[in-house]
Short mmCIF file of C-alpha atoms and ligand atoms in Angstrom, two decimals:
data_model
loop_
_atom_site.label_atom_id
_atom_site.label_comp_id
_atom_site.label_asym_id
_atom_site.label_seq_id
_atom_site.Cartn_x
_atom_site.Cartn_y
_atom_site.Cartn_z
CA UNK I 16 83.84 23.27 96.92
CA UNK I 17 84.87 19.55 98.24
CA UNK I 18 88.27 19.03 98.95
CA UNK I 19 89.85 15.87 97.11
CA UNK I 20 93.72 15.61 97.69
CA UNK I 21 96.30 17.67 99.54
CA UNK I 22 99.43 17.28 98.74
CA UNK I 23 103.34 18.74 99.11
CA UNK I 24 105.58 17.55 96.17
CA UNK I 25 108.90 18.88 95.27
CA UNK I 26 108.69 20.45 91.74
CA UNK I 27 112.76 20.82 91.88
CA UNK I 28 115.50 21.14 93.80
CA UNK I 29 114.16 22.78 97.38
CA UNK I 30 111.43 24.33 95.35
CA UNK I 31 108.32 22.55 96.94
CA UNK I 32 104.37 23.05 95.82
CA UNK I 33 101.65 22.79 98.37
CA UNK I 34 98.41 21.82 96.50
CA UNK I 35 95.29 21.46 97.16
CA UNK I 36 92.78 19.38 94.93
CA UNK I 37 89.23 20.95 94.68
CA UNK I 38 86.28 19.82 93.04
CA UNK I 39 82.85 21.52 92.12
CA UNK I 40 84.84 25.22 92.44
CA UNK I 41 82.56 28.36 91.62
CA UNK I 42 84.92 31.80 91.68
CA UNK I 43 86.30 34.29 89.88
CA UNK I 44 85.37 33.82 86.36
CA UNK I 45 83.94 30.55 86.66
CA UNK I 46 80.49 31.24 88.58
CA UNK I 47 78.80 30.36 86.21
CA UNK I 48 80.62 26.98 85.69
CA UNK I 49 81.67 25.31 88.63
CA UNK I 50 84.88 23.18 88.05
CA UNK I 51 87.53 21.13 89.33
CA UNK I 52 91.28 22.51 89.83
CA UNK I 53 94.28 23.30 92.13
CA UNK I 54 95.87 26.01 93.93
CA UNK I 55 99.16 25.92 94.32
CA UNK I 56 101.34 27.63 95.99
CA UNK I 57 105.00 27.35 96.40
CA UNK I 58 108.09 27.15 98.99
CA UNK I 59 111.60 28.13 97.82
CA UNK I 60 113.93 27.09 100.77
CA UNK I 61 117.19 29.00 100.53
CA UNK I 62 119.00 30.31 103.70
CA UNK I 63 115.98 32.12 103.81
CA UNK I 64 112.72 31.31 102.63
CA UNK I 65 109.77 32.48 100.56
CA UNK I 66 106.39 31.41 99.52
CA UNK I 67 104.84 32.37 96.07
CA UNK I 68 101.33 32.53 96.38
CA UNK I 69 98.84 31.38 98.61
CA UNK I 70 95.43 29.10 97.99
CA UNK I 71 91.44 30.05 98.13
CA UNK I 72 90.63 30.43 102.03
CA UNK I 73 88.11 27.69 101.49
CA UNK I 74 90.92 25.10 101.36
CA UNK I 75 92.98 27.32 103.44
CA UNK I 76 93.08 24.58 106.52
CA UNK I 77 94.60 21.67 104.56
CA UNK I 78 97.01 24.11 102.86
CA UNK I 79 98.23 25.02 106.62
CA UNK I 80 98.22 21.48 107.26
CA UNK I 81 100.97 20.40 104.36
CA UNK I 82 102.97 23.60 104.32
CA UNK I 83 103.10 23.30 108.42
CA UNK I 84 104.08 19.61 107.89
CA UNK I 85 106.99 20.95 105.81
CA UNK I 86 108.24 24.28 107.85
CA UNK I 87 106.38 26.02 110.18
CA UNK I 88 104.95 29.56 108.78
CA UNK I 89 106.95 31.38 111.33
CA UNK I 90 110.09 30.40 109.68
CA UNK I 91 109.10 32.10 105.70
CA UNK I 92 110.54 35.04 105.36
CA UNK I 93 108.64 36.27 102.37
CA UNK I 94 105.80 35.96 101.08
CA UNK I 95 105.79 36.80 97.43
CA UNK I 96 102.38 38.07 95.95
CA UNK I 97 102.47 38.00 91.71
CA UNK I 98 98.81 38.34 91.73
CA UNK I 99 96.24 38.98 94.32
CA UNK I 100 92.50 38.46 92.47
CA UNK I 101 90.85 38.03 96.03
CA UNK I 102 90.82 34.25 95.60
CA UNK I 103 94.75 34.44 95.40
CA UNK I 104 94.94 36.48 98.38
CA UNK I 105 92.20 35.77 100.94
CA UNK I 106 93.98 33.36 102.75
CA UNK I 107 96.66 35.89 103.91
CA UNK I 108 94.86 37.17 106.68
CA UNK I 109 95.94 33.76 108.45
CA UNK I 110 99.32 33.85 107.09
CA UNK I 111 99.78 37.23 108.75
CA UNK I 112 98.33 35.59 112.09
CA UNK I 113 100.50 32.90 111.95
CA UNK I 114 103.36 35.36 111.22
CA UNK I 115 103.21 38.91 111.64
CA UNK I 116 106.93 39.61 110.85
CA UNK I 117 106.73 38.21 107.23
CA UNK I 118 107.71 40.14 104.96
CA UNK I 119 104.94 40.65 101.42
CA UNK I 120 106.45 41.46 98.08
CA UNK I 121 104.74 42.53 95.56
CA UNK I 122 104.11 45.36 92.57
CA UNK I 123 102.85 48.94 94.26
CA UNK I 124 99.24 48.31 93.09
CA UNK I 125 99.37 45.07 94.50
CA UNK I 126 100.54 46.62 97.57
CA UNK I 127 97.81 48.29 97.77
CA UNK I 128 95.63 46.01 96.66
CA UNK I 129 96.53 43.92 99.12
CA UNK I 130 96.17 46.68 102.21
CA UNK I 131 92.63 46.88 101.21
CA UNK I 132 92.03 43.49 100.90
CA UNK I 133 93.44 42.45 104.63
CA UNK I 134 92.81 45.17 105.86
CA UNK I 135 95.72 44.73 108.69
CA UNK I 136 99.32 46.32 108.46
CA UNK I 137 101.85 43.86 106.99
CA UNK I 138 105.34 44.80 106.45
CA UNK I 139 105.91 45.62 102.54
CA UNK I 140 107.75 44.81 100.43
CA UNK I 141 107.36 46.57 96.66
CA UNK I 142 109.49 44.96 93.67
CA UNK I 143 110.25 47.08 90.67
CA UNK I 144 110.60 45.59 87.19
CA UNK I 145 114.35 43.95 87.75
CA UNK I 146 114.66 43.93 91.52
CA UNK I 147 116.41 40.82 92.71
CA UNK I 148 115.19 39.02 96.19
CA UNK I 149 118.55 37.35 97.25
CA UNK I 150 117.59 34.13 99.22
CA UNK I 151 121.12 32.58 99.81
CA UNK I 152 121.22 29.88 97.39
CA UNK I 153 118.14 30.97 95.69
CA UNK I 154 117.49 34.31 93.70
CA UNK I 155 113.79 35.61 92.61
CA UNK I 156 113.93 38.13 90.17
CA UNK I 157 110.59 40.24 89.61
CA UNK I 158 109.62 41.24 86.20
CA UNK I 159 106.17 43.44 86.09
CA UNK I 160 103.77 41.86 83.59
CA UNK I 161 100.53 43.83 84.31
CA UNK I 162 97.13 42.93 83.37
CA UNK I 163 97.00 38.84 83.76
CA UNK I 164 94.25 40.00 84.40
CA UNK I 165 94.41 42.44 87.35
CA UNK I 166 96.98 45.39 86.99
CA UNK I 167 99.52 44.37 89.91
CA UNK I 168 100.23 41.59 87.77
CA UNK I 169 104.14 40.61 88.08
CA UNK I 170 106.11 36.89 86.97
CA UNK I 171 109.10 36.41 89.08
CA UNK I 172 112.14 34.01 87.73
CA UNK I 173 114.41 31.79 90.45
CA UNK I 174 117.34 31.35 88.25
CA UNK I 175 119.05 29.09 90.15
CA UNK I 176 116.69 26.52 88.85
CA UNK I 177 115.49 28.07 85.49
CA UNK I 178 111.74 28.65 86.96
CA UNK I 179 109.40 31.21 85.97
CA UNK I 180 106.45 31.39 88.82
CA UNK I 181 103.88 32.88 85.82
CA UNK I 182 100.80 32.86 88.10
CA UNK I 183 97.60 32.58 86.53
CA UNK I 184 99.41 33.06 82.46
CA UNK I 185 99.51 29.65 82.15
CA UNK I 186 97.42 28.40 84.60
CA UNK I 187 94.43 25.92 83.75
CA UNK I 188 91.39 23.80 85.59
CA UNK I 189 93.46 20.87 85.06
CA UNK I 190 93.74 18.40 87.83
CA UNK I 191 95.83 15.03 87.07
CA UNK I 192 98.25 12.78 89.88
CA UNK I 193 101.08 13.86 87.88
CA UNK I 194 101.61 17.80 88.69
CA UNK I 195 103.60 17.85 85.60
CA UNK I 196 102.42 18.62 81.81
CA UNK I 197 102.55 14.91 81.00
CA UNK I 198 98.86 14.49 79.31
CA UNK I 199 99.26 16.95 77.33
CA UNK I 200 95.96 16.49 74.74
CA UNK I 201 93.84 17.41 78.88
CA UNK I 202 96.33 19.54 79.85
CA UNK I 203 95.91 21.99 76.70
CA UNK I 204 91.95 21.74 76.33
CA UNK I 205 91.66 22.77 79.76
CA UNK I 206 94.15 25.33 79.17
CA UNK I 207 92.49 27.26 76.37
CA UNK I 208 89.22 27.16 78.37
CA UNK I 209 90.62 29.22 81.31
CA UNK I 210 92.70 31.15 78.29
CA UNK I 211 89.26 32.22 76.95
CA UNK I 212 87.06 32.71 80.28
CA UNK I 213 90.40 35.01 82.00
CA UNK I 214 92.55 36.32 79.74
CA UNK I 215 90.95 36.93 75.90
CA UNK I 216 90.83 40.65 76.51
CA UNK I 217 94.24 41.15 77.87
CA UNK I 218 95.87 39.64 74.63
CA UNK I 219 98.43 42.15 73.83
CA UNK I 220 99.23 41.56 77.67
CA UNK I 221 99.97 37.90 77.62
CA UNK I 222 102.22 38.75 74.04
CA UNK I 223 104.33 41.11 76.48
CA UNK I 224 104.71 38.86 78.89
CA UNK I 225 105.27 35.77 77.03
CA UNK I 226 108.12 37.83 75.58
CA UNK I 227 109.50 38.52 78.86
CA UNK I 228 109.49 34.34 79.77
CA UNK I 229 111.05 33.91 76.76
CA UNK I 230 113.76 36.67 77.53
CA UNK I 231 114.89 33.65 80.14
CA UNK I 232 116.12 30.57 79.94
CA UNK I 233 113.35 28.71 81.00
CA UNK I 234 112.75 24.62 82.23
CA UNK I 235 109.71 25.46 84.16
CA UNK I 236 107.06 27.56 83.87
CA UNK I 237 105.34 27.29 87.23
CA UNK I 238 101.76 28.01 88.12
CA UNK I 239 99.21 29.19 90.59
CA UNK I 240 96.54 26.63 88.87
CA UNK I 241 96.77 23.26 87.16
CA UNK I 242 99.87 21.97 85.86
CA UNK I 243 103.34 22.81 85.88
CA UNK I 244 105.02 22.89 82.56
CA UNK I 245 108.65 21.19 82.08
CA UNK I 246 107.72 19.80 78.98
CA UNK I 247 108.71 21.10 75.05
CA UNK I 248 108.36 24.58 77.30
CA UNK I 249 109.51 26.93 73.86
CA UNK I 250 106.54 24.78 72.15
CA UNK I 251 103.66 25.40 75.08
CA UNK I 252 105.17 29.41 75.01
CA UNK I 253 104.65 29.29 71.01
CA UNK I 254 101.21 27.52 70.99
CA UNK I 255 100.13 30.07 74.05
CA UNK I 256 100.36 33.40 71.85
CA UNK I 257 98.56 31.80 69.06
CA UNK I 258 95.86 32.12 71.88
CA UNK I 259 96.84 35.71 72.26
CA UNK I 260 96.16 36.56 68.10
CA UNK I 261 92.78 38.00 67.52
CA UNK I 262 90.18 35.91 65.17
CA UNK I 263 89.71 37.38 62.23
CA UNK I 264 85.99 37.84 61.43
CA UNK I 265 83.69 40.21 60.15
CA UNK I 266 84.87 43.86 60.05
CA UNK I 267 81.49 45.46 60.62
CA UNK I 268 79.13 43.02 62.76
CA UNK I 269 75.64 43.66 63.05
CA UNK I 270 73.90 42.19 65.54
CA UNK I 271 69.76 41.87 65.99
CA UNK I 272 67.37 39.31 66.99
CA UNK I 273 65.62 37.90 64.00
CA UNK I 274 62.29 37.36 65.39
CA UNK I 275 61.76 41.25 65.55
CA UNK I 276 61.08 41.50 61.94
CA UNK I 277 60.81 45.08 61.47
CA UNK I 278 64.17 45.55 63.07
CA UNK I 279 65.37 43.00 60.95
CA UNK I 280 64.04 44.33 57.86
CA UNK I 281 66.59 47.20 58.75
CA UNK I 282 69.49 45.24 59.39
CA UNK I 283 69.29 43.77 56.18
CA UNK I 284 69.08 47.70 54.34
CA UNK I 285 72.33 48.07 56.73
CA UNK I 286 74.22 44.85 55.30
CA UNK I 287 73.46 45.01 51.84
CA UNK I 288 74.39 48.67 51.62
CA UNK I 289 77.72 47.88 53.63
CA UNK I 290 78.59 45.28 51.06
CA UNK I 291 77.66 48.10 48.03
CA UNK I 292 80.47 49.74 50.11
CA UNK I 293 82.76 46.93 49.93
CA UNK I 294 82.62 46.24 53.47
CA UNK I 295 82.80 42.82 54.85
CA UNK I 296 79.91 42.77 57.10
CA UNK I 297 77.73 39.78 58.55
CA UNK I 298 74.07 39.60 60.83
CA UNK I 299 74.04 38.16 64.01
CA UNK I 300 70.81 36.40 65.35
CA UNK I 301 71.26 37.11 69.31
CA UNK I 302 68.07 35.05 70.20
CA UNK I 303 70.44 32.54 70.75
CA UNK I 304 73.98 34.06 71.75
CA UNK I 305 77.05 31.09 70.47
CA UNK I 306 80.44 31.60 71.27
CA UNK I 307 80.79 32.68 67.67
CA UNK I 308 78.74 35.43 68.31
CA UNK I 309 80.36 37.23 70.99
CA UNK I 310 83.74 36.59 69.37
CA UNK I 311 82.36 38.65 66.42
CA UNK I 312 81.46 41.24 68.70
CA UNK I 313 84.21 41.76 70.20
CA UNK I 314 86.44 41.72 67.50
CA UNK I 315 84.69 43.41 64.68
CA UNK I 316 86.16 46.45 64.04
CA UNK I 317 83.04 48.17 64.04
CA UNK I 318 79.97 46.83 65.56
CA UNK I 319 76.16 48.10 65.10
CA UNK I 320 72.99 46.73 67.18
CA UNK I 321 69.68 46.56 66.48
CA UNK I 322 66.63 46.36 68.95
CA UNK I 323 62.71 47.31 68.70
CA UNK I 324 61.58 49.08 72.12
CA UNK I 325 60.00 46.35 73.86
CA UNK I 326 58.13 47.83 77.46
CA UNK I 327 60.13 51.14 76.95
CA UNK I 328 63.12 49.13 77.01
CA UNK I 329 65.94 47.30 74.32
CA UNK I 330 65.28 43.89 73.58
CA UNK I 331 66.36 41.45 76.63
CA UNK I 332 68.59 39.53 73.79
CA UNK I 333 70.11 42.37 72.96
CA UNK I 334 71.46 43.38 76.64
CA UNK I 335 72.27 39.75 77.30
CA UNK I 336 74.78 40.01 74.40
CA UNK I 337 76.09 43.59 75.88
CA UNK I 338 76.92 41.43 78.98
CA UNK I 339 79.49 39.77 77.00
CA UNK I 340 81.02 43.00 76.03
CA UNK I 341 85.02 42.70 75.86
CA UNK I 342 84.98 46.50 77.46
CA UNK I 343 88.54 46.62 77.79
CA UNK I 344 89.28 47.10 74.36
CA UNK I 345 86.09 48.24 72.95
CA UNK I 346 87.44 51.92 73.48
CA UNK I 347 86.88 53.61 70.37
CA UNK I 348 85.22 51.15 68.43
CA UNK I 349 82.69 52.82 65.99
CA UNK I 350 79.55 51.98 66.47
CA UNK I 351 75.60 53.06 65.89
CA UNK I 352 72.53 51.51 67.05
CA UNK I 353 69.28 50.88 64.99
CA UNK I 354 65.66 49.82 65.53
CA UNK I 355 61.74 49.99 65.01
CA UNK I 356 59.39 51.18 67.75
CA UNK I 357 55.85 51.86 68.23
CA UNK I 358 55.24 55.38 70.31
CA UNK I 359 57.75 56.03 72.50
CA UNK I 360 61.36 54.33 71.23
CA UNK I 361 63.27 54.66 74.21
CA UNK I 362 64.91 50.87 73.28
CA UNK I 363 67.81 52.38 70.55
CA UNK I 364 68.64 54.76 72.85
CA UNK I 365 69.15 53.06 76.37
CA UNK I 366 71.51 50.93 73.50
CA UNK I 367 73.19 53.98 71.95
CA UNK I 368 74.18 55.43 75.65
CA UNK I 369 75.53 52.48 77.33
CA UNK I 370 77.88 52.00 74.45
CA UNK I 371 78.49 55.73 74.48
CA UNK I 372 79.01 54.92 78.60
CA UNK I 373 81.31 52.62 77.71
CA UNK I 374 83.56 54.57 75.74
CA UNK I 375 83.09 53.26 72.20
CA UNK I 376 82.85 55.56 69.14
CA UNK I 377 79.58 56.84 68.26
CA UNK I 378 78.73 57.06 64.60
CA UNK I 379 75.38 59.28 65.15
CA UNK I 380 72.65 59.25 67.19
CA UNK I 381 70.10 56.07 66.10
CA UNK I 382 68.12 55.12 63.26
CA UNK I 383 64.86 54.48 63.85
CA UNK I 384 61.32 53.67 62.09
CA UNK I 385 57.84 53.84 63.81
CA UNK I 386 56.39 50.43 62.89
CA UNK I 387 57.02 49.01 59.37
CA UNK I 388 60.40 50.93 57.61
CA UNK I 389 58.71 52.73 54.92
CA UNK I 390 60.40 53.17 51.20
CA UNK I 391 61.51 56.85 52.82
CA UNK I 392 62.66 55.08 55.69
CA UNK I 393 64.78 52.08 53.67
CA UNK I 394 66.53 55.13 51.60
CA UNK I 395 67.51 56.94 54.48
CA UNK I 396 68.72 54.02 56.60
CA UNK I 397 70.75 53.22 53.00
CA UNK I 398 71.90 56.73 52.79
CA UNK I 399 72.74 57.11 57.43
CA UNK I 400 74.84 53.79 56.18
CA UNK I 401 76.79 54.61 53.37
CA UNK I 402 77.84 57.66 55.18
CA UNK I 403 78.57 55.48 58.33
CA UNK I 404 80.95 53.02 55.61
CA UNK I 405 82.80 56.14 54.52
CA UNK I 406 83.47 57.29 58.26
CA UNK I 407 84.84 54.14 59.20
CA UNK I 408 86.93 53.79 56.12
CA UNK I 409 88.35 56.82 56.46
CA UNK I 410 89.16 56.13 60.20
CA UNK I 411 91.16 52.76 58.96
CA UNK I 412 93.48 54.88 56.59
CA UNK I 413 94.39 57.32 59.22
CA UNK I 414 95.22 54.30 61.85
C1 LIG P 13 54.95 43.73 74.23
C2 LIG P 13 55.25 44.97 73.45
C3 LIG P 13 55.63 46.13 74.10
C4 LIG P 13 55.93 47.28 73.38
N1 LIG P 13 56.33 48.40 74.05
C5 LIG P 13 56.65 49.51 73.36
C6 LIG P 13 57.08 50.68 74.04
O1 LIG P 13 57.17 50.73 75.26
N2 LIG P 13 57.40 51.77 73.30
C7 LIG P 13 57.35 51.77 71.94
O2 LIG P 13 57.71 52.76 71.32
N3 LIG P 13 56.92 50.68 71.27
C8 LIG P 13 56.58 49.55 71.93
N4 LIG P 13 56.15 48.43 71.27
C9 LIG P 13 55.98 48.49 69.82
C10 LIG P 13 57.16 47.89 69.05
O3 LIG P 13 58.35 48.55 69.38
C11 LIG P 13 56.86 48.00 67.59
O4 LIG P 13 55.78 47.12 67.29
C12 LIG P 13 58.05 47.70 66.68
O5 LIG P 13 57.70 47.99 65.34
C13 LIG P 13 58.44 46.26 66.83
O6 LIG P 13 59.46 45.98 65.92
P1 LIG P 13 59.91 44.48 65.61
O7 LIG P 13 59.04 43.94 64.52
O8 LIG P 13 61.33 44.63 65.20
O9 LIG P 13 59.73 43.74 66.90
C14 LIG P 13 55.84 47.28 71.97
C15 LIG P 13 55.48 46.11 71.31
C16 LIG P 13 55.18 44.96 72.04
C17 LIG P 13 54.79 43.71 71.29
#
């Protein structure tokens, strides 16, 4: 991480954002893709005072060095925690040295979240949904939002100045000079990219809490990342659940590597007896795994994998695509695995009892041919799949 810019600007009236610029960033969900952003956190100066949020403890000394330039630590009174993903909350260690009487707010898990996560005794201070923080001159109200992403989730509202602090809902690798929404075509491509690497399985999550910022009347929507939005804010709420709606694809998604030919000889006996059924069902090559593909996966509403036993093992392809598992909601997704093998066929099977692991619905145990699928084999994979079609239609008609 190199730090580019540190900066204190007032967002409002006596509500003030410390941010810090970083460049080449790899955390949290973006290992794998290093970018460049902002943490922000935020001082709201009433008789007493509070900050929302702190910064990654990599940029932890110029944070000190603008918020200290502004009031010295010793003077906050709160420090108010709406989510603590580590990178939100390492940096409170040297709050706490800096000020051992403050007080932290946050939901009970994030309580103890937090506990664990300093690992020193703070003094707490848990928020239910409703609870009002009364600042003198400024009031934070707490509403729980859970899941975005972690489960201690909470937004809290200063209505004084019509500002919902949404922490990472919202939030986006956007860095610009202005700290406002003004380029709005950057601001909302980097948006949906953080939308779709953080919060894609928490959907009906973000629809709960967008209704909750929309319960308010709203001029900011404040966050711990990126810009803050003050502009056409019922619009950017709008456009932000459209995020939230599932894609439609596929209902059944099958998913093999097409260089295995055997196995794919059976995932085509699967698809074309699907569609005798009436079932909407597509193949997926996973030799090379698109955005596309995992989006199928993890919104079919019933998924089935293929893989020949390679080394007494699944395909690789096949458990690089598992990676990308949305396991969140996969919970009682039907499923069955298929495949060909030579002697020993442990590949369907390591496939079958991970999914089983993680909690989705097993159809039956795998289908499987030694070598080449015979004409016995092709009618019973046809006849294991037209039984699997009637299962899962009769599971959509009782939900
Ligand atoms: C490198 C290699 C390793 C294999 N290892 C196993 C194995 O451990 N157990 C097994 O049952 N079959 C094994 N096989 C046999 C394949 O599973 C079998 O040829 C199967 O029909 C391949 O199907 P495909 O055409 O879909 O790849 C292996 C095949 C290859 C090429």
């Amino acid at each position: 991480m190199q730090i580019i810019e540190k900066k204190m600007i007032e967002v409002t009236n006596n509500i003030f954002c410390a941010r810090v610029i970083a460049n080449n960033v790899r955390s949290d969900f973006f290992y794998n893709k290093p970018v460049d952003t902002s943490y922000n956190s935020y001082l709201v100066k009433g008789k007493k005072n509070a900050l929302i949020g702190v910064v990654h403890n990599d940029c932890c000394k110029e944070f000190f060095s603008i918020l200290e330039d502004t009031i010295p630590v010793s003077d906050i009174d709160y420090l108010v925690m709406n989510c603590t993903g580590t990178e939100y909350s390492d940096s409170i260690n040297e709050i706490l040295n800096r000020n051992p009487n403050i007080q932290v707010v946050g939901t009970i898990p994030a309580i103890k979240n937090l506990k664990e996560i300093t690992n020193v005794k703070f003094n707490e201070h848990i928020t239910k949904n409703g609870d009002v923080l009364d600042l003198g001159g400024k009031t934070i109200e707490f509403m729980v939002a859970p899941c975005l992403p972690w489960q201690d989730t909470m937004i809290t509202y200063v209505s004084e100045d019509k500002a919902v602090f949404s922490g990472r809902l919202f939030s986006s690798n956007y860095v610009s000079e202005d700290i406002f929404d003004t380029d709005y075509d950057g601001y909302k491509t980097a948006l949906e990219d953080y939308y779709k690497h953080i919060f894609l399985p928490y959907g009906g999550f973000v629809k709960k809490a967008l209704n909750l910022i929309k319960s308010k009347n709203t001029e900011f929507i404040i966050t711990s990342n990126g810009a803050v939005i003050k502009n056409n804010i019922i619009q950017k709420i709008n456009d932000y659940l459209k995020l939230a709606k599932t894609n439609d694809t596929a209902e059944v998604a099958v998913f093999c590597p097409k260089h295995y030919k055997n196995t794919l000889k059976i995932a085509n006996v699967i698809a074309d007896t699907l569609k005798k059924c009436h079932i909407n069902v597509c193949i997926y090559d996973v030799c090379n795994i698109s955005e596309n593909t995992i989006n199928a996966m993890n919104s079919a509403k019933a998924v089935i994998f293929g893989t020949p036993t390679i080394n007494k093992n699944a395909a690789k392809e096949i458990w690089h695509l598992l990676s990308e598992l949305d396991a969140v909601n996969a919970k009682n997704k039907p499923y069955f695995v298929f495949g060909s093998y030579g002697w020993s066929g442990e590949g369907t099977e390591l496939v079958h009892r991970y999914l089983l692991q993680l909690r989705l619905k097993p159809f039956a145990k795998p289908v499987s041919t030694v070598f080449t699928p015979s004409e016995t084999d092709i009618n019973d994979i046809s006849e294991y799949t037209r039984r699997f079609a009637e299962s899962i239609e009769n599971n959509w008609k009782e939900n």
